[in-house]
Amino acid sequence: GQNIDQPTEMTATEGAIVQINCTYQTSGFNGLFWYQQHAGEAPTFLSYNVLDGLEEKGRFSSFLSRSKGYSYLLLKELQMKDSASYLCAVMDSNYQLIWGAGTKLIIKP
Amino acid sequence: DTEVTQTPKHLVMGMTNKKSLKCEQHMGHRAMYWYKQKAKKPPELMFVYSYEKLSINESVPSRFSPECPNSSLLNLHLHALQPEDSALYLCASSQDLGTGGSPLHFGNGTRLTVT
């Protein structure tokens, strides 16, 4: 079966750095996406990785290791507005998105 | 601001009502999606249209009926829903279907409550 695992909830301090991990087992691989979703709102696209390595975009970076079936999202200089759920999604061999359950990130002052 | 627009934002309907959710995008995307999302769960795919043709139907009950009038519009017709159908209904679009790296752009959703 297809499976994506990410922690249910994480807590971090404003101004700090946090890493949200995602491991996956899917039928094929055509890329991995990270989305941010604030409560009651739509998911917004953060990053896409299809090759191994680190993609940096401002305060957010995403890393992929295809051989390990592993990705992480790194958030630097945390702000209160970063409190949200972060969803990992993998595009399988049929170009279908398989979603993780999401990680709720709580930022404390 | 979202480039995918959904109406209405909120909808309360009885189990015997007929209503429609509407979605519009003007990004020239050729793939459009309907997702259902329950609280604290990831989005659950319902339907996918590619070039205005229904490409994927994830075994959705017939009380949900999608329609794609043109490349910019996507509707979801609702009839005889059940209380357990209450959820956030998300529309999304992407440049194409079957292309890696084409992220989904979501609308703000319709919060549906079935009484």
PDB file of N, CA, C and O in Angstrom, chain A residues 30-31 33 35 37 39-45 48 87 91 94-97 99-102 104, chain B residues 35 37 40-43 45 56 58 88 90 97-108 111:
ATOM      1  N   ASN A  30       6.998  10.752  -8.546  1.00  0.00           N
ATOM      2  CA  ASN A  30       7.092  11.836  -9.527  1.00  0.00           C
ATOM      3  C   ASN A  30       7.168  13.184  -8.838  1.00  0.00           C
ATOM      4  O   ASN A  30       6.718  14.195  -9.378  1.00  0.00           O
ATOM      5  N   GLY A  31       7.722  13.173  -7.631  1.00  0.00           N
ATOM      6  CA  GLY A  31       7.924  14.437  -6.954  1.00  0.00           C
ATOM      7  C   GLY A  31       7.209  14.499  -5.614  1.00  0.00           C
ATOM      8  O   GLY A  31       6.254  13.761  -5.360  1.00  0.00           O
ATOM      9  N   PHE A  33       5.663  17.297  -2.678  1.00  0.00           N
ATOM     10  CA  PHE A  33       5.198  18.666  -2.447  1.00  0.00           C
ATOM     11  C   PHE A  33       5.024  18.910  -0.952  1.00  0.00           C
ATOM     12  O   PHE A  33       4.646  18.007  -0.206  1.00  0.00           O
ATOM     13  N   TYR A  35       2.828  21.624   1.457  1.00  0.00           N
ATOM     14  CA  TYR A  35       1.794  22.646   1.491  1.00  0.00           C
ATOM     15  C   TYR A  35       1.637  23.142   2.929  1.00  0.00           C
ATOM     16  O   TYR A  35       1.816  22.393   3.894  1.00  0.00           O
ATOM     17  N   GLN A  37      -1.212  24.901   5.506  1.00  0.00           N
ATOM     18  CA  GLN A  37      -2.650  25.135   5.623  1.00  0.00           C
ATOM     19  C   GLN A  37      -2.970  25.735   6.985  1.00  0.00           C
ATOM     20  O   GLN A  37      -2.805  25.071   8.010  1.00  0.00           O
ATOM     21  N   ALA A  39      -5.732  27.049   9.724  1.00  0.00           N
ATOM     22  CA  ALA A  39      -7.026  26.502  10.134  1.00  0.00           C
ATOM     23  C   ALA A  39      -8.166  27.168   9.369  1.00  0.00           C
ATOM     24  O   ALA A  39      -8.259  28.395   9.317  1.00  0.00           O
ATOM     25  N   GLY A  40      -9.010  26.354   8.767  1.00  0.00           N
ATOM     26  CA  GLY A  40     -10.169  26.855   8.050  1.00  0.00           C
ATOM     27  C   GLY A  40      -9.880  27.440   6.686  1.00  0.00           C
ATOM     28  O   GLY A  40     -10.786  27.963   6.036  1.00  0.00           O
ATOM     29  N   GLU A  41      -8.621  27.360   6.255  1.00  0.00           N
ATOM     30  CA  GLU A  41      -8.254  27.923   4.965  1.00  0.00           C
ATOM     31  C   GLU A  41      -7.780  26.830   4.016  1.00  0.00           C
ATOM     32  O   GLU A  41      -7.639  25.674   4.395  1.00  0.00           O
ATOM     33  N   ALA A  42      -7.542  27.214   2.767  1.00  0.00           N
ATOM     34  CA  ALA A  42      -7.075  26.262   1.763  1.00  0.00           C
ATOM     35  C   ALA A  42      -5.581  26.018   1.903  1.00  0.00           C
ATOM     36  O   ALA A  42      -4.843  26.883   2.387  1.00  0.00           O
ATOM     37  N   PRO A  43      -5.107  24.861   1.466  1.00  0.00           N
ATOM     38  CA  PRO A  43      -3.655  24.631   1.434  1.00  0.00           C
ATOM     39  C   PRO A  43      -2.996  25.562   0.428  1.00  0.00           C
ATOM     40  O   PRO A  43      -3.550  25.839  -0.640  1.00  0.00           O
ATOM     41  N   THR A  44      -1.799  26.047   0.759  1.00  0.00           N
ATOM     42  CA  THR A  44      -1.016  26.848  -0.184  1.00  0.00           C
ATOM     43  C   THR A  44       0.309  26.149  -0.457  1.00  0.00           C
ATOM     44  O   THR A  44       0.942  25.620   0.462  1.00  0.00           O
ATOM     45  N   PHE A  45       0.721  26.166  -1.700  1.00  0.00           N
ATOM     46  CA  PHE A  45       1.926  25.471  -2.148  1.00  0.00           C
ATOM     47  C   PHE A  45       3.172  26.134  -1.575  1.00  0.00           C
ATOM     48  O   PHE A  45       3.328  27.352  -1.629  1.00  0.00           O
ATOM     49  N   TYR A  48       8.506  22.089  -3.981  1.00  0.00           N
ATOM     50  CA  TYR A  48       8.462  20.860  -4.784  1.00  0.00           C
ATOM     51  C   TYR A  48       9.880  20.324  -4.910  1.00  0.00           C
ATOM     52  O   TYR A  48      10.811  21.075  -5.224  1.00  0.00           O
ATOM     53  N   LEU A  87       1.512  19.954   5.210  1.00  0.00           N
ATOM     54  CA  LEU A  87       1.138  18.710   4.554  1.00  0.00           C
ATOM     55  C   LEU A  87       2.204  18.297   3.547  1.00  0.00           C
ATOM     56  O   LEU A  87       2.613  19.088   2.700  1.00  0.00           O
ATOM     57  N   MET A  91       3.628  12.577  -5.410  1.00  0.00           N
ATOM     58  CA  MET A  91       2.977  12.249  -6.673  1.00  0.00           C
ATOM     59  C   MET A  91       3.472  10.871  -7.107  1.00  0.00           C
ATOM     60  O   MET A  91       4.684  10.679  -7.287  1.00  0.00           O
ATOM     61  N   ASN A  94       1.220   7.169 -11.183  1.00  0.00           N
ATOM     62  CA  ASN A  94       0.038   7.548 -11.961  1.00  0.00           C
ATOM     63  C   ASN A  94      -0.227   9.048 -11.892  1.00  0.00           C
ATOM     64  O   ASN A  94      -1.303   9.500 -12.298  1.00  0.00           O
ATOM     65  N   TYR A  95       0.741   9.783 -11.358  1.00  0.00           N
ATOM     66  CA  TYR A  95       0.616  11.237 -11.180  1.00  0.00           C
ATOM     67  C   TYR A  95      -0.528  11.603 -10.251  1.00  0.00           C
ATOM     68  O   TYR A  95      -1.128  12.669 -10.373  1.00  0.00           O
ATOM     69  N   GLN A  96      -0.849  10.692  -9.324  1.00  0.00           N
ATOM     70  CA  GLN A  96      -1.838  10.967  -8.290  1.00  0.00           C
ATOM     71  C   GLN A  96      -1.111  11.471  -7.049  1.00  0.00           C
ATOM     72  O   GLN A  96      -0.049  10.959  -6.680  1.00  0.00           O
ATOM     73  N   LEU A  97      -1.699  12.467  -6.378  1.00  0.00           N
ATOM     74  CA  LEU A  97      -1.117  12.975  -5.151  1.00  0.00           C
ATOM     75  C   LEU A  97      -1.554  12.123  -3.969  1.00  0.00           C
ATOM     76  O   LEU A  97      -2.753  11.940  -3.737  1.00  0.00           O
ATOM     77  N   TRP A  99      -1.440  12.057   0.029  1.00  0.00           N
ATOM     78  CA  TRP A  99      -1.251  13.055   1.074  1.00  0.00           C
ATOM     79  C   TRP A  99      -0.907  12.421   2.417  1.00  0.00           C
ATOM     80  O   TRP A  99      -1.474  11.397   2.800  1.00  0.00           O
ATOM     81  N   GLY A 100       0.016  13.061   3.133  1.00  0.00           N
ATOM     82  CA  GLY A 100       0.205  12.742   4.533  1.00  0.00           C
ATOM     83  C   GLY A 100      -0.904  13.382   5.349  1.00  0.00           C
ATOM     84  O   GLY A 100      -1.658  14.220   4.846  1.00  0.00           O
ATOM     85  N   ALA A 101      -0.996  12.993   6.619  1.00  0.00           N
ATOM     86  CA  ALA A 101      -2.066  13.496   7.486  1.00  0.00           C
ATOM     87  C   ALA A 101      -1.829  14.925   7.953  1.00  0.00           C
ATOM     88  O   ALA A 101      -2.729  15.556   8.502  1.00  0.00           O
ATOM     89  N   GLY A 102      -0.600  15.420   7.746  1.00  0.00           N
ATOM     90  CA  GLY A 102      -0.299  16.787   8.137  1.00  0.00           C
ATOM     91  C   GLY A 102       0.335  16.870   9.513  1.00  0.00           C
ATOM     92  O   GLY A 102       0.079  16.038  10.387  1.00  0.00           O
ATOM     93  N   LYS A 104       0.709  19.557  12.612  1.00  0.00           N
ATOM     94  CA  LYS A 104       0.274  20.822  13.184  1.00  0.00           C
ATOM     95  C   LYS A 104       1.449  21.451  13.907  1.00  0.00           C
ATOM     96  O   LYS A 104       1.997  20.864  14.846  1.00  0.00           O
TER      97      LYS A 104
ATOM     98  N   TYR B  35     -11.858  18.328  -4.083  1.00  0.00           N
ATOM     99  CA  TYR B  35     -11.420  17.604  -2.901  1.00  0.00           C
ATOM    100  C   TYR B  35     -12.432  17.844  -1.781  1.00  0.00           C
ATOM    101  O   TYR B  35     -13.053  18.895  -1.699  1.00  0.00           O
ATOM    102  N   GLN B  37     -12.467  17.787   2.495  1.00  0.00           N
ATOM    103  CA  GLN B  37     -11.561  17.748   3.636  1.00  0.00           C
ATOM    104  C   GLN B  37     -12.335  17.841   4.943  1.00  0.00           C
ATOM    105  O   GLN B  37     -13.054  18.810   5.187  1.00  0.00           O
ATOM    106  N   LYS B  40      -8.891  18.210  10.571  1.00  0.00           N
ATOM    107  CA  LYS B  40      -7.668  17.530  10.990  1.00  0.00           C
ATOM    108  C   LYS B  40      -7.313  16.337  10.110  1.00  0.00           C
ATOM    109  O   LYS B  40      -6.595  15.427  10.556  1.00  0.00           O
ATOM    110  N   LYS B  41      -7.839  16.322   8.896  1.00  0.00           N
ATOM    111  CA  LYS B  41      -7.511  15.276   7.932  1.00  0.00           C
ATOM    112  C   LYS B  41      -6.955  15.916   6.672  1.00  0.00           C
ATOM    113  O   LYS B  41      -7.224  17.081   6.388  1.00  0.00           O
ATOM    114  N   PRO B  42      -6.205  15.173   5.872  1.00  0.00           N
ATOM    115  CA  PRO B  42      -5.722  15.726   4.608  1.00  0.00           C
ATOM    116  C   PRO B  42      -6.858  15.782   3.591  1.00  0.00           C
ATOM    117  O   PRO B  42      -7.892  15.128   3.776  1.00  0.00           O
ATOM    118  N   PRO B  43      -6.681  16.540   2.519  1.00  0.00           N
ATOM    119  CA  PRO B  43      -7.707  16.565   1.464  1.00  0.00           C
ATOM    120  C   PRO B  43      -7.887  15.176   0.852  1.00  0.00           C
ATOM    121  O   PRO B  43      -6.931  14.423   0.677  1.00  0.00           O
ATOM    122  N   LEU B  45      -9.330  13.251  -2.473  1.00  0.00           N
ATOM    123  CA  LEU B  45      -9.696  13.495  -3.871  1.00  0.00           C
ATOM    124  C   LEU B  45     -11.065  12.917  -4.192  1.00  0.00           C
ATOM    125  O   LEU B  45     -11.383  11.780  -3.837  1.00  0.00           O
ATOM    126  N   ILE B  56     -10.934  11.318 -13.522  1.00  0.00           N
ATOM    127  CA  ILE B  56     -10.893  10.460 -12.340  1.00  0.00           C
ATOM    128  C   ILE B  56     -12.151  10.699 -11.506  1.00  0.00           C
ATOM    129  O   ILE B  56     -12.524  11.843 -11.247  1.00  0.00           O
ATOM    130  N   GLU B  58     -13.238   9.147  -7.900  1.00  0.00           N
ATOM    131  CA  GLU B  58     -12.765   8.271  -6.836  1.00  0.00           C
ATOM    132  C   GLU B  58     -13.926   7.599  -6.091  1.00  0.00           C
ATOM    133  O   GLU B  58     -14.075   7.739  -4.880  1.00  0.00           O
ATOM    134  N   LEU B  88     -15.246  20.655   4.406  1.00  0.00           N
ATOM    135  CA  LEU B  88     -14.729  21.742   3.571  1.00  0.00           C
ATOM    136  C   LEU B  88     -14.498  21.158   2.176  1.00  0.00           C
ATOM    137  O   LEU B  88     -13.797  20.162   2.034  1.00  0.00           O
ATOM    138  N   LEU B  90     -12.942  21.666  -1.402  1.00  0.00           N
ATOM    139  CA  LEU B  90     -11.888  22.449  -2.023  1.00  0.00           C
ATOM    140  C   LEU B  90     -11.823  22.177  -3.514  1.00  0.00           C
ATOM    141  O   LEU B  90     -11.833  21.030  -3.954  1.00  0.00           O
ATOM    142  N   LEU B  97      -2.480  17.547 -16.161  1.00  0.00           N
ATOM    143  CA  LEU B  97      -2.565  16.299 -15.414  1.00  0.00           C
ATOM    144  C   LEU B  97      -1.504  15.374 -15.970  1.00  0.00           C
ATOM    145  O   LEU B  97      -1.284  15.330 -17.166  1.00  0.00           O
ATOM    146  N   GLY B  98      -0.847  14.643 -15.082  1.00  0.00           N
ATOM    147  CA  GLY B  98       0.166  13.741 -15.580  1.00  0.00           C
ATOM    148  C   GLY B  98       1.478  14.421 -15.871  1.00  0.00           C
ATOM    149  O   GLY B  98       2.268  13.955 -16.665  1.00  0.00           O
ATOM    150  N   THR B  99       1.698  15.549 -15.202  1.00  0.00           N
ATOM    151  CA  THR B  99       2.969  16.248 -15.341  1.00  0.00           C
ATOM    152  C   THR B  99       3.548  16.469 -13.961  1.00  0.00           C
ATOM    153  O   THR B  99       2.936  17.146 -13.131  1.00  0.00           O
ATOM    154  N   GLY B 100       4.712  15.900 -13.717  1.00  0.00           N
ATOM    155  CA  GLY B 100       5.333  16.120 -12.418  1.00  0.00           C
ATOM    156  C   GLY B 100       5.710  17.574 -12.248  1.00  0.00           C
ATOM    157  O   GLY B 100       5.999  18.264 -13.227  1.00  0.00           O
ATOM    158  N   GLY B 101       5.674  18.051 -11.031  1.00  0.00           N
ATOM    159  CA  GLY B 101       6.118  19.410 -10.771  1.00  0.00           C
ATOM    160  C   GLY B 101       5.070  20.461 -10.971  1.00  0.00           C
ATOM    161  O   GLY B 101       5.341  21.649 -10.783  1.00  0.00           O
ATOM    162  N   SER B 102       3.884  20.073 -11.348  1.00  0.00           N
ATOM    163  CA  SER B 102       2.803  21.031 -11.544  1.00  0.00           C
ATOM    164  C   SER B 102       1.980  21.073 -10.265  1.00  0.00           C
ATOM    165  O   SER B 102       1.161  20.200 -10.015  1.00  0.00           O
ATOM    166  N   PRO B 103       2.223  22.095  -9.421  1.00  0.00           N
ATOM    167  CA  PRO B 103       1.531  22.105  -8.132  1.00  0.00           C
ATOM    168  C   PRO B 103       0.055  22.415  -8.284  1.00  0.00           C
ATOM    169  O   PRO B 103      -0.372  23.061  -9.240  1.00  0.00           O
ATOM    170  N   LEU B 104      -0.721  21.964  -7.319  1.00  0.00           N
ATOM    171  CA  LEU B 104      -2.130  22.306  -7.262  1.00  0.00           C
ATOM    172  C   LEU B 104      -2.286  23.667  -6.612  1.00  0.00           C
ATOM    173  O   LEU B 104      -1.651  23.969  -5.611  1.00  0.00           O
ATOM    174  N   HIS B 105      -3.156  24.481  -7.208  1.00  0.00           N
ATOM    175  CA  HIS B 105      -3.517  25.767  -6.627  1.00  0.00           C
ATOM    176  C   HIS B 105      -4.947  25.622  -6.119  1.00  0.00           C
ATOM    177  O   HIS B 105      -5.851  25.321  -6.897  1.00  0.00           O
ATOM    178  N   PHE B 106      -5.131  25.836  -4.833  1.00  0.00           N
ATOM    179  CA  PHE B 106      -6.434  25.628  -4.220  1.00  0.00           C
ATOM    180  C   PHE B 106      -7.217  26.925  -4.089  1.00  0.00           C
ATOM    181  O   PHE B 106      -6.639  28.003  -3.862  1.00  0.00           O
ATOM    182  N   GLY B 107      -8.543  26.794  -4.198  1.00  0.00           N
ATOM    183  CA  GLY B 107      -9.432  27.872  -3.815  1.00  0.00           C
ATOM    184  C   GLY B 107      -9.596  27.867  -2.302  1.00  0.00           C
ATOM    185  O   GLY B 107      -9.078  26.980  -1.611  1.00  0.00           O
ATOM    186  N   ASN B 108     -10.299  28.872  -1.774  1.00  0.00           N
ATOM    187  CA  ASN B 108     -10.470  28.983  -0.329  1.00  0.00           C
ATOM    188  C   ASN B 108     -11.508  28.025   0.243  1.00  0.00           C
ATOM    189  O   ASN B 108     -11.666  27.941   1.459  1.00  0.00           O
ATOM    190  N   ARG B 111     -17.369  25.831   2.965  1.00  0.00           N
ATOM    191  CA  ARG B 111     -17.659  25.111   4.214  1.00  0.00           C
ATOM    192  C   ARG B 111     -19.110  24.682   4.149  1.00  0.00           C
ATOM    193  O   ARG B 111     -20.013  25.497   4.224  1.00  0.00           O
TER     194      ARG B 111
END
